[in-house]
Coordinates of C-alpha atoms and ligand atoms in Angstrom, one line a residue:
X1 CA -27.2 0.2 -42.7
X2 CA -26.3 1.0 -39.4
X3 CA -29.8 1.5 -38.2
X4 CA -30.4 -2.0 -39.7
X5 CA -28.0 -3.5 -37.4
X6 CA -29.4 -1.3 -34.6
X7 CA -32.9 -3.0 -35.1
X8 CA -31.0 -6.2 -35.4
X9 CA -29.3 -6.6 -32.2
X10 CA -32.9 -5.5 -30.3
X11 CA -34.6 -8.6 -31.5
X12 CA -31.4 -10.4 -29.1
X13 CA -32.8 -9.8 -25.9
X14 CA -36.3 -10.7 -24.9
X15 CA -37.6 -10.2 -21.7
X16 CA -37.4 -13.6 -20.0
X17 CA -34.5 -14.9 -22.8
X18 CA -31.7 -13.9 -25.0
X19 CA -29.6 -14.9 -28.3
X20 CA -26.5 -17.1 -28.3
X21 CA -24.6 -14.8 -30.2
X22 CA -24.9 -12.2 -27.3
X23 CA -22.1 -14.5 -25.7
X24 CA -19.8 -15.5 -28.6
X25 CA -20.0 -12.5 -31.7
X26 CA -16.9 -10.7 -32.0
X27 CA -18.5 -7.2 -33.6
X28 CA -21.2 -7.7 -30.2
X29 CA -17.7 -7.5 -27.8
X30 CA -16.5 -4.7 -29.8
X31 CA -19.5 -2.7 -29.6
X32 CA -20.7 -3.8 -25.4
X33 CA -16.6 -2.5 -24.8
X34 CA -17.7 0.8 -26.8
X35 CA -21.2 1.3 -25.3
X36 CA -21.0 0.0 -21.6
X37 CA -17.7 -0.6 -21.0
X38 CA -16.0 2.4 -22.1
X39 CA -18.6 4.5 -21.1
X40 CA -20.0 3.8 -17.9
X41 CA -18.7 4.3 -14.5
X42 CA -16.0 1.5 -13.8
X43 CA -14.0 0.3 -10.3
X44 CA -10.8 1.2 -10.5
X45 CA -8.9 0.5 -7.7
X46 CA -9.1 1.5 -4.0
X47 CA -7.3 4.3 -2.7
X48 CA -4.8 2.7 -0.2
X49 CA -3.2 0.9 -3.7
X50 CA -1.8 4.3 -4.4
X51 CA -1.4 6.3 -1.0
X52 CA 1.8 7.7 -1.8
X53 CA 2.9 10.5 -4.6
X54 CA 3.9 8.6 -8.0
X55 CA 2.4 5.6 -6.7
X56 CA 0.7 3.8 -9.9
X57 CA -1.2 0.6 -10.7
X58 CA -1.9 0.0 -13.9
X59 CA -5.8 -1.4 -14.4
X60 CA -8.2 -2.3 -17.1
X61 CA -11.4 0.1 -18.6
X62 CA -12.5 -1.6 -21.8
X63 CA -10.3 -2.8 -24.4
X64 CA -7.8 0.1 -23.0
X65 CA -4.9 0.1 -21.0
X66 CA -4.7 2.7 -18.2
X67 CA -3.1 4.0 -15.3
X68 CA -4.3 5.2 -11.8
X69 CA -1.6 7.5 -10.0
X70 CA -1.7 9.7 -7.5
X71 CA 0.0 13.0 -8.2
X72 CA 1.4 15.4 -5.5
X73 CA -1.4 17.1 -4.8
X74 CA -3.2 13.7 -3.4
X75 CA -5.6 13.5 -6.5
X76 CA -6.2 10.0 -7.9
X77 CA -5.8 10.3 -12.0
X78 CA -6.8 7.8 -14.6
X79 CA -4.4 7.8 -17.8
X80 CA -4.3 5.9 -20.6
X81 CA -1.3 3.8 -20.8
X82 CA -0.1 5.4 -24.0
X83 CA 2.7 7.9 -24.5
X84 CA 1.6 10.5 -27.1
X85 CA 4.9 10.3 -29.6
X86 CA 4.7 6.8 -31.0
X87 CA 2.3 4.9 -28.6
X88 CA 4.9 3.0 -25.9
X89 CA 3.4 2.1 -23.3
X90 CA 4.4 5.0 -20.1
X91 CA 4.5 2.1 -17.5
X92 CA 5.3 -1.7 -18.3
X93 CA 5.1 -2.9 -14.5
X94 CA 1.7 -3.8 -13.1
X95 CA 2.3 -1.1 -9.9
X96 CA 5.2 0.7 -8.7
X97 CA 6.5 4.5 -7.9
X98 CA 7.5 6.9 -10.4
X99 CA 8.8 9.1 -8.7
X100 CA 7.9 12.9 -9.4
X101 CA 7.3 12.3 -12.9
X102 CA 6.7 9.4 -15.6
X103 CA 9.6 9.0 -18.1
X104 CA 8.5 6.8 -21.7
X105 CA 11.7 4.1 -21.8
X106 CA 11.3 4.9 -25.5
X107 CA 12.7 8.5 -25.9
X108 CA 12.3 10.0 -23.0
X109 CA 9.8 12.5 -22.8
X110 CA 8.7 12.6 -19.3
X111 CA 5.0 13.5 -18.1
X112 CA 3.8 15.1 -14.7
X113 CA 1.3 12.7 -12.8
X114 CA -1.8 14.2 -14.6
X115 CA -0.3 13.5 -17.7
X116 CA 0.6 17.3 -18.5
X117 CA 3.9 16.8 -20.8
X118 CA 6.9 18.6 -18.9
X119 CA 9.4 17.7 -21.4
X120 CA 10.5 16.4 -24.8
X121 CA 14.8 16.2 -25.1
X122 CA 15.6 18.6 -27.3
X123 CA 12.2 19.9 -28.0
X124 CA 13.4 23.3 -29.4
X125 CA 15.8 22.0 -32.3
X126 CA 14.1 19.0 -33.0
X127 CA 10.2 20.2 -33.4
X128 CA 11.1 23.8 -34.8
X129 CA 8.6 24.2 -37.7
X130 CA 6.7 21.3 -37.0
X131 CA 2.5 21.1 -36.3
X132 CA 3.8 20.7 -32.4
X133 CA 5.2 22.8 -29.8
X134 CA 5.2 22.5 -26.1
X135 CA 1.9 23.6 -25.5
X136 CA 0.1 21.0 -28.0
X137 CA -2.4 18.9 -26.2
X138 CA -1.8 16.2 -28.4
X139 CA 1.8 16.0 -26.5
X140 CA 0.1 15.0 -23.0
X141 CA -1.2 11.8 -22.0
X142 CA -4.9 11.5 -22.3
X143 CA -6.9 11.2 -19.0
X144 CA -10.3 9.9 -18.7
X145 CA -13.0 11.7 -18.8
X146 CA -13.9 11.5 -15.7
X147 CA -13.0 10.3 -12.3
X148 CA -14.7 10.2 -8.9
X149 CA -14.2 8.4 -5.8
X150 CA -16.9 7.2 -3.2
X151 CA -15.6 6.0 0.3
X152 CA -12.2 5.6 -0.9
X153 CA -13.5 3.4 -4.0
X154 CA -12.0 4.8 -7.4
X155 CA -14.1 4.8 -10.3
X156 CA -13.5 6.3 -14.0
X157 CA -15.9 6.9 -16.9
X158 CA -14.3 7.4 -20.2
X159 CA -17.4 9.3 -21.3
X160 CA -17.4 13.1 -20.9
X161 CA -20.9 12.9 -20.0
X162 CA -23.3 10.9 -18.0
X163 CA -24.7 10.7 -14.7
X164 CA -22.8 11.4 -11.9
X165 CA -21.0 8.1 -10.0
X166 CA -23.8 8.4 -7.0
X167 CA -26.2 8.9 -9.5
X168 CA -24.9 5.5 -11.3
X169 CA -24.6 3.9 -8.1
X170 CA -28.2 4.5 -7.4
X171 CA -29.2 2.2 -4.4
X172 CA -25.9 -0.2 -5.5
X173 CA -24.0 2.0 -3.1
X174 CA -24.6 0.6 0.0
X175 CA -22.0 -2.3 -1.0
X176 CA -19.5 0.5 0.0
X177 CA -21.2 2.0 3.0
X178 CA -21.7 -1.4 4.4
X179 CA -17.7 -2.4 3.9
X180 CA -16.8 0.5 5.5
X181 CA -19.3 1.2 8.3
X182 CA -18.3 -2.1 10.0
X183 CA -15.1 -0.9 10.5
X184 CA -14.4 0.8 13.8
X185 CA -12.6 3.4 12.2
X186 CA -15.4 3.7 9.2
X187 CA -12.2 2.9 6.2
X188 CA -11.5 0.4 4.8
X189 CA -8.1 -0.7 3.2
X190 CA -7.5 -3.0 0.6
X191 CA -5.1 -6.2 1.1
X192 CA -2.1 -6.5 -1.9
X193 CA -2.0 -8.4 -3.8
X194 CA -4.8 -9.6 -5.7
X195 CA -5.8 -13.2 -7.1
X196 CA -6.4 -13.1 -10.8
X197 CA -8.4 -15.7 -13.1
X198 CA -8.7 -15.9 -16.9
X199 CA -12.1 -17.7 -17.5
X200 CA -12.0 -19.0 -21.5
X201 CA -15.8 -17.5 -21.4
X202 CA -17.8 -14.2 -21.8
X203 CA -17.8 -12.2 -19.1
X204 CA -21.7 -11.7 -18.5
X205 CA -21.5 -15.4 -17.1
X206 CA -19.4 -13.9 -14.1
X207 CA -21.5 -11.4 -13.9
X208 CA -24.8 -13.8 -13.9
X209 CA -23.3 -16.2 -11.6
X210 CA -22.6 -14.1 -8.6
X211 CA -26.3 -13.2 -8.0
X212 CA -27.9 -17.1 -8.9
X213 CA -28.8 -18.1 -5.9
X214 CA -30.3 -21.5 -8.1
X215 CA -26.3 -22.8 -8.2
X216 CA -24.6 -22.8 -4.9
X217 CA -26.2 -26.2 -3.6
X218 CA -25.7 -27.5 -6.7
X219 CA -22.6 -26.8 -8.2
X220 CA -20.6 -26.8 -4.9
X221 CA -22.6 -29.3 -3.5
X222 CA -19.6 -31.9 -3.2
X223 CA -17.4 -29.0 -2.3
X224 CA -20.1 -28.6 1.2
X225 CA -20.4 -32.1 2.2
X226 CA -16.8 -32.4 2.6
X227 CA -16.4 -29.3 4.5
X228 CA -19.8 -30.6 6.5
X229 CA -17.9 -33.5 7.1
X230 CA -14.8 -32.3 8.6
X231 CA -16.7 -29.0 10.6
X232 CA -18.7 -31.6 12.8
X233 CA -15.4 -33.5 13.6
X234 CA -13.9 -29.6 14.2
X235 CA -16.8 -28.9 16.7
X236 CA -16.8 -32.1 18.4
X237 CA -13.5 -31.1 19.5
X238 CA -14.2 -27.6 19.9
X239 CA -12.1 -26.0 17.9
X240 CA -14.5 -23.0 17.1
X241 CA -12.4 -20.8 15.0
X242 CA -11.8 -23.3 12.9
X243 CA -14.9 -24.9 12.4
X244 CA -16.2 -21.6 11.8
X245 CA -13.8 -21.4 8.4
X246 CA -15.2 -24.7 7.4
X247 CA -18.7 -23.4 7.7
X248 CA -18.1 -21.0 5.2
X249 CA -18.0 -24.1 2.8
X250 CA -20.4 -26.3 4.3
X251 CA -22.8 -23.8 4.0
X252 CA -22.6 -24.7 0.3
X253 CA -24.5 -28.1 1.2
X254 CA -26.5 -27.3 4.1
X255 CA -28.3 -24.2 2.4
X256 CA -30.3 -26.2 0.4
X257 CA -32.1 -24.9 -2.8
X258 CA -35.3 -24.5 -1.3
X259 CA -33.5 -22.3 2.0
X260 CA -32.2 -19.8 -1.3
X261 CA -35.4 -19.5 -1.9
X262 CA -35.8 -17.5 1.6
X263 CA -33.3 -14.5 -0.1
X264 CA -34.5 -11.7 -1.9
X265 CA -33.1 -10.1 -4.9
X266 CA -33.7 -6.6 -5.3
X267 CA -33.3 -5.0 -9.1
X268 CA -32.4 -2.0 -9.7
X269 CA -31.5 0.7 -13.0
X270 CA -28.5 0.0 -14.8
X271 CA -28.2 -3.9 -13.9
X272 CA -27.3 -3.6 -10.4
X273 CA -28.1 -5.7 -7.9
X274 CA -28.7 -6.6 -4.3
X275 CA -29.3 -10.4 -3.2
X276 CA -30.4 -10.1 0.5
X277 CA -30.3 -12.8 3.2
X278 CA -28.4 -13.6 6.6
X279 CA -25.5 -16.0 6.1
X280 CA -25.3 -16.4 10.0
X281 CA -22.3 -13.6 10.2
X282 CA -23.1 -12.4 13.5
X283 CA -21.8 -15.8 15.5
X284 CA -21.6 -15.2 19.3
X285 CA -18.1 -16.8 19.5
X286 CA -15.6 -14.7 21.6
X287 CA -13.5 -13.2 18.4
X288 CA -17.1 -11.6 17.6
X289 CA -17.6 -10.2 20.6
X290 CA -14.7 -8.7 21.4
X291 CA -15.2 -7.0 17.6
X292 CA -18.7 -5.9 18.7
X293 CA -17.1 -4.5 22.0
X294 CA -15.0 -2.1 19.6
X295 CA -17.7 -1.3 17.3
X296 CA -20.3 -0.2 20.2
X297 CA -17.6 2.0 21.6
X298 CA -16.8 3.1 18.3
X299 CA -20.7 3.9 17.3
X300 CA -22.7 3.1 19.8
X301 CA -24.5 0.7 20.6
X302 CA -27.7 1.9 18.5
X303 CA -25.4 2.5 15.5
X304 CA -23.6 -0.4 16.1
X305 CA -26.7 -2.9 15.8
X306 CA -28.0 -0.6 12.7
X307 CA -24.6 -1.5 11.4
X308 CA -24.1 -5.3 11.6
X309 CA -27.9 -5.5 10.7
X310 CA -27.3 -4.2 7.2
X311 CA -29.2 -7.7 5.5
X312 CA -27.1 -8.1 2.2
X313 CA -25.2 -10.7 1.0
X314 CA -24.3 -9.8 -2.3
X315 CA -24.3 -6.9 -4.1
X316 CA -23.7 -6.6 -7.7
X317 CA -22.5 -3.5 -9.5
X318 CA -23.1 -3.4 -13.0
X319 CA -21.1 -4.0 -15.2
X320 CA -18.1 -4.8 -13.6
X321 CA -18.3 -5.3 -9.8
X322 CA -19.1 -8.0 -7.2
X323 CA -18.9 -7.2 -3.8
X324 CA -19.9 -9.2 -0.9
X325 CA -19.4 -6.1 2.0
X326 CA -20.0 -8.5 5.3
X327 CA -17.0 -10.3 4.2
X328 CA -14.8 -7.2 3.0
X329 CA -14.6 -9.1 -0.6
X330 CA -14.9 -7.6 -4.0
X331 CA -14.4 -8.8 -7.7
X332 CA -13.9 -6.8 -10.5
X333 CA -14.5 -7.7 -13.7
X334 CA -12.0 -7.1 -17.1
X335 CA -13.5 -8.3 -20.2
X336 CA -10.2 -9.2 -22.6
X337 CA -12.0 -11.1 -25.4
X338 CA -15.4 -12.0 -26.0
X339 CA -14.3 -15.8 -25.2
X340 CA -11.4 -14.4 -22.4
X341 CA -12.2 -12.6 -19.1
X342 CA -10.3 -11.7 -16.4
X343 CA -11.0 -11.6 -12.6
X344 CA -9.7 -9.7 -10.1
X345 CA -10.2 -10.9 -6.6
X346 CA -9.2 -8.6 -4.2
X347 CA -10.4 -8.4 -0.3
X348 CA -10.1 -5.5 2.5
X349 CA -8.9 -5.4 6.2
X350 CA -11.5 -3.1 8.1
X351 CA -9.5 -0.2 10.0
X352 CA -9.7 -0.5 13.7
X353 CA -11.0 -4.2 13.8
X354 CA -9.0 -7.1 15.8
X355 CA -6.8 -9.1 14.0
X356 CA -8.9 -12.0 14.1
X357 CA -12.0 -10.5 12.3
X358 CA -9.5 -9.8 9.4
X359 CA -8.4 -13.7 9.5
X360 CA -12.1 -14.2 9.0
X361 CA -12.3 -12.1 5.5
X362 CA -8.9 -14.1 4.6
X363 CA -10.2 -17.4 5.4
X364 CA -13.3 -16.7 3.5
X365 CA -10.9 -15.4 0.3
X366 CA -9.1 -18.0 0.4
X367 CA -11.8 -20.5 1.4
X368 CA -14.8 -19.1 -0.8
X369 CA -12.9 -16.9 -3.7
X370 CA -9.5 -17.8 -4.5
X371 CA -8.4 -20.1 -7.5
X372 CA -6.9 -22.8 -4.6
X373 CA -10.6 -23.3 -3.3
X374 CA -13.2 -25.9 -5.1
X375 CA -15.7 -23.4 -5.1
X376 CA -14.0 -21.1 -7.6
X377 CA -12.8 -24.1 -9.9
X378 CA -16.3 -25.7 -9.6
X379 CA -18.3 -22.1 -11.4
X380 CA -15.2 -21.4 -13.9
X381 CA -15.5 -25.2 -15.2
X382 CA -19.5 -24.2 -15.7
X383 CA -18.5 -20.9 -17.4
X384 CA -15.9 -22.9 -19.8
X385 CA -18.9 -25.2 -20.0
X386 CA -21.6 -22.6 -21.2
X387 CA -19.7 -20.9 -23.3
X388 CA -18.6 -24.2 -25.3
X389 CA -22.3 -25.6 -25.1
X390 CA -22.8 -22.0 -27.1
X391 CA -21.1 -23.4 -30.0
X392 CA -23.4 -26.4 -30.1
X393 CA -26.3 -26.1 -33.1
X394 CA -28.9 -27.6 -30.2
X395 CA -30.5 -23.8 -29.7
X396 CA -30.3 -20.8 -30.3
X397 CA -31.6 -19.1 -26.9
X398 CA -30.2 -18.6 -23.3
X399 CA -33.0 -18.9 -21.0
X400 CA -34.0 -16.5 -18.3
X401 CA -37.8 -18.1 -17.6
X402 CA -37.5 -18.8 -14.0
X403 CA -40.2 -16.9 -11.9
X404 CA -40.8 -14.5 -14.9
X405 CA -43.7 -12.7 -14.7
X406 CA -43.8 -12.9 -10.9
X407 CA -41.1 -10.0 -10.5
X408 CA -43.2 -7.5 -8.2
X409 CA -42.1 -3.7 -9.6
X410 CA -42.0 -1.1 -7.0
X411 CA -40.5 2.5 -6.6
X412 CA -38.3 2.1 -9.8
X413 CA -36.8 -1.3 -8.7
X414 CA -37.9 -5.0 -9.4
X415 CA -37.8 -7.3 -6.9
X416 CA -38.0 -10.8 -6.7
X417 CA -41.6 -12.5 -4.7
X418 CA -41.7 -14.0 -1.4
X419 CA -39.7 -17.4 -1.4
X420 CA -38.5 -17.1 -5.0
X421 CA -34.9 -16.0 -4.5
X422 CA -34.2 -18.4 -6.8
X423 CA -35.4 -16.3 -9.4
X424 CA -33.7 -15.3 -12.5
X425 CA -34.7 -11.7 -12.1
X426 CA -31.1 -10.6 -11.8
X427 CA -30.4 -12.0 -14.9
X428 CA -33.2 -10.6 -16.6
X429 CA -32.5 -7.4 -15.6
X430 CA -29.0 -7.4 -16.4
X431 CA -29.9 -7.8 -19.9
X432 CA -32.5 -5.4 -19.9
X433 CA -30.0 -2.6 -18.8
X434 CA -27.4 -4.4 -21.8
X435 CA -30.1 -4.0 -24.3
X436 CA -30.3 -0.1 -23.3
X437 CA -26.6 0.6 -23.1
X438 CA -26.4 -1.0 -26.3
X439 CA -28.9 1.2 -28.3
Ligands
FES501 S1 7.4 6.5 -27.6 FE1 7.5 7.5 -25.8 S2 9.1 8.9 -26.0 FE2 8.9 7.9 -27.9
FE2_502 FE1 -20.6 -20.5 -7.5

């Protein structure tokens, strides 16, 4: 029986299109959580959330609940949010500092930061002759599996095997060694507190959005002209630095569809992504080039122009991850329902950098990626939109067909042809890697 659903769900994904119910079935959700979710590598947090001893934020793997800490001897662990007598949850607050231990508001039994039990009141009199004593494992709070950081970038699996994160990362990885090479200092650290967004919609339409290049000039089309409008009035009075922010959003108008069609995307295993293209980020105004000052003392000026050439605009992380490194941005991903997603929309200040470069990355988050901007409301009215238009009887198929069979395959990655940056590769081969998970 189960192999019968096994065959079942294969006939959902074609190459170039896949089934409605992919989106909107329940048992689907339950089952992506299980097989991608819950067992691949997923972002966590970023170190400099927790840099103290006790210091905790509690975060999202899956359908489960879980807790990064950092204990006393500087490691970063990953535990579920679930105290092992009668399933309270060991911290209610989002992030905080629990001192040397973590103590359930239930009962009290306290845990070490690892989630080693260290004590139960009244252990002896009360568990004498019971199936536990202090050294049952059953009494500690489960960690993942596994959990590695790369660059200061935590990441968990809740699988006990797999490939390594680098080896999951694959080519993907350069979304971190871009963010943190162009800071002077070569770290990051990441800005509290994050924006969060519920979109009523699956979450593989985030996940398709952020690398469809086919969107931006025309869904945030109105959202450009009126930034157009007011960045020529900006630079006829030369205000630079300010009509520098609006460009951010006019771009939106100006890079027409056919100029998208100049980017690249690159495909690689396990549904990551790169979309490549220069979004005019090296601008010679004096804010830059006092930055670049820093950087070539910092590097070198060889380094230095290796650096800020890095070509990437976008790179996408499968399947959880969105990070747009020239900008210091990232959004990560937390299914809660297969018709409910969260967002988390965090950005980073690069160490070492003048102040004004960081008042770049915030004018961009809260220009580009925050819930106050146009731009964000504009794609999670689409994504409300698509997954209602699922419901309709008018099809059955979601459609991937643009510049399929043009994909040129080469060294284990797929990447888009010449001038067709438009294409829906990204898409395609997201669904390619879900169709593997999910077997
Ligand atoms: S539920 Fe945590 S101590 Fe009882
Ligand atoms: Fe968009």
């Amino acid at each position: 029986m189960a192999s019968q659903r096994e065959a079942d769900l294969s006939k959902f994904v074609e190459p170039d299109r896949v089934r409605k119910e992919v989106y909107t079935d329940a048992a689907i959700f339950e089952r992506e959580m299980e097989r991608i979710h819950e067992t691949v590598w997923i972002y966590c947090g970023h170190e400099s959330q927790v840099p103290k001893a006790g210091d905790y934020c509690q975060v999202q793997i899956g359908r489960q609940p879980m807790i990064m800490v950092r204990g006393k001897d500087k490691k970063v662990n990953l535990l579920y949010n679930r105290c092992p007598h009668r399933d309270n949850m060991i911290v209610g607050d989002r992030k905080g500092n629990t001192g040397d231990q973590f103590r359930c508001s239930y009962h009290a039994w306290t845990f070490h930061h690892d989630g080693k039990l260290k004590n139960i009141p009244m252990m002896e009199s009360g568990y004498a002759g019971t199936r536990l004593n202090k050294d049952s494992p059953e009494l500690c709070v489960k960690k993942a599996a596994r959990v590695e950081s790369y660059r200061g970038f935590v990441f968990a699996s809740l699988a006990a095997s797999g490939p390594s994160l680098k080896d999951f990362l694959g080519e993907s990885i350069v979304a971190f060694d871009d963010m943190c090479d162009r800071a002077p200092e070569g770290e990051v650290e990441v800005v509290p507190n994050c924006f969060r967004v519920i979109q009523h919609s699956n979450w593989k339409f985030f996940m398709e959005n952020q690398i469809d290049a086919l969107h931006p000039s025309v869904t945030h089309q109105s959202t450009g002209r009126a930034a157009h409008e007011v960045e020529k009035i900006l630079a006829k009075k030369a205000k630079a630095g300010e009509a520098l922010s609006y460009h951010m959003l006019s771009a939106f108008a100006t890079v027409t569809i056919d100029k998208w069609d100049n980017f690249q995307t690159i495909n690689y295993p396990h549904g990551h992504c790169i979309l490549t293209g220069y979004m005019g980020l090296r601008p010679q105004d004096p804010d830059t080039l006092a930055y670049d000052k820093v950087m070539i003392k910092a590097y070198g000026k060889k380094r230095f122009e290796e650096i800020v050439g890095v070509n990437i605009h976008h790179v996408l992380v499968y399947p959880g991850l969105s990070v747009q490194s020239p900008l210091q941005q990232l959004r990560a991903v937390r299914p809660l329902g297969v018709d409910r997603t969260l967002t988390e929309i965090w950005h980073f200040r690069l160490k070492g950098a003048p102040e004004p470069i960081y008042r770049r990355s915030l004018a961009y988050y809260n220009l580009v990626n925050s819930p106050a901007t146009l731009i964000n409301a504009d794609d999670l009215e689409n994504f409300w939109k698509c997954h209602t238009g699922l419901s309709s009887d008018g099809g059955d198929w979601v459609s991937f067909a643009r510049h399929h069979g043009h994909d040129i395959e080469k060294d284990g990655h797929v990447e888009s042809a010449p001038n067709q940056g438009t294409s829906e590769a990204p898409m395609r081969n997201q669904m390619k890697a879900w169709a593997e998970f999910m077997r």
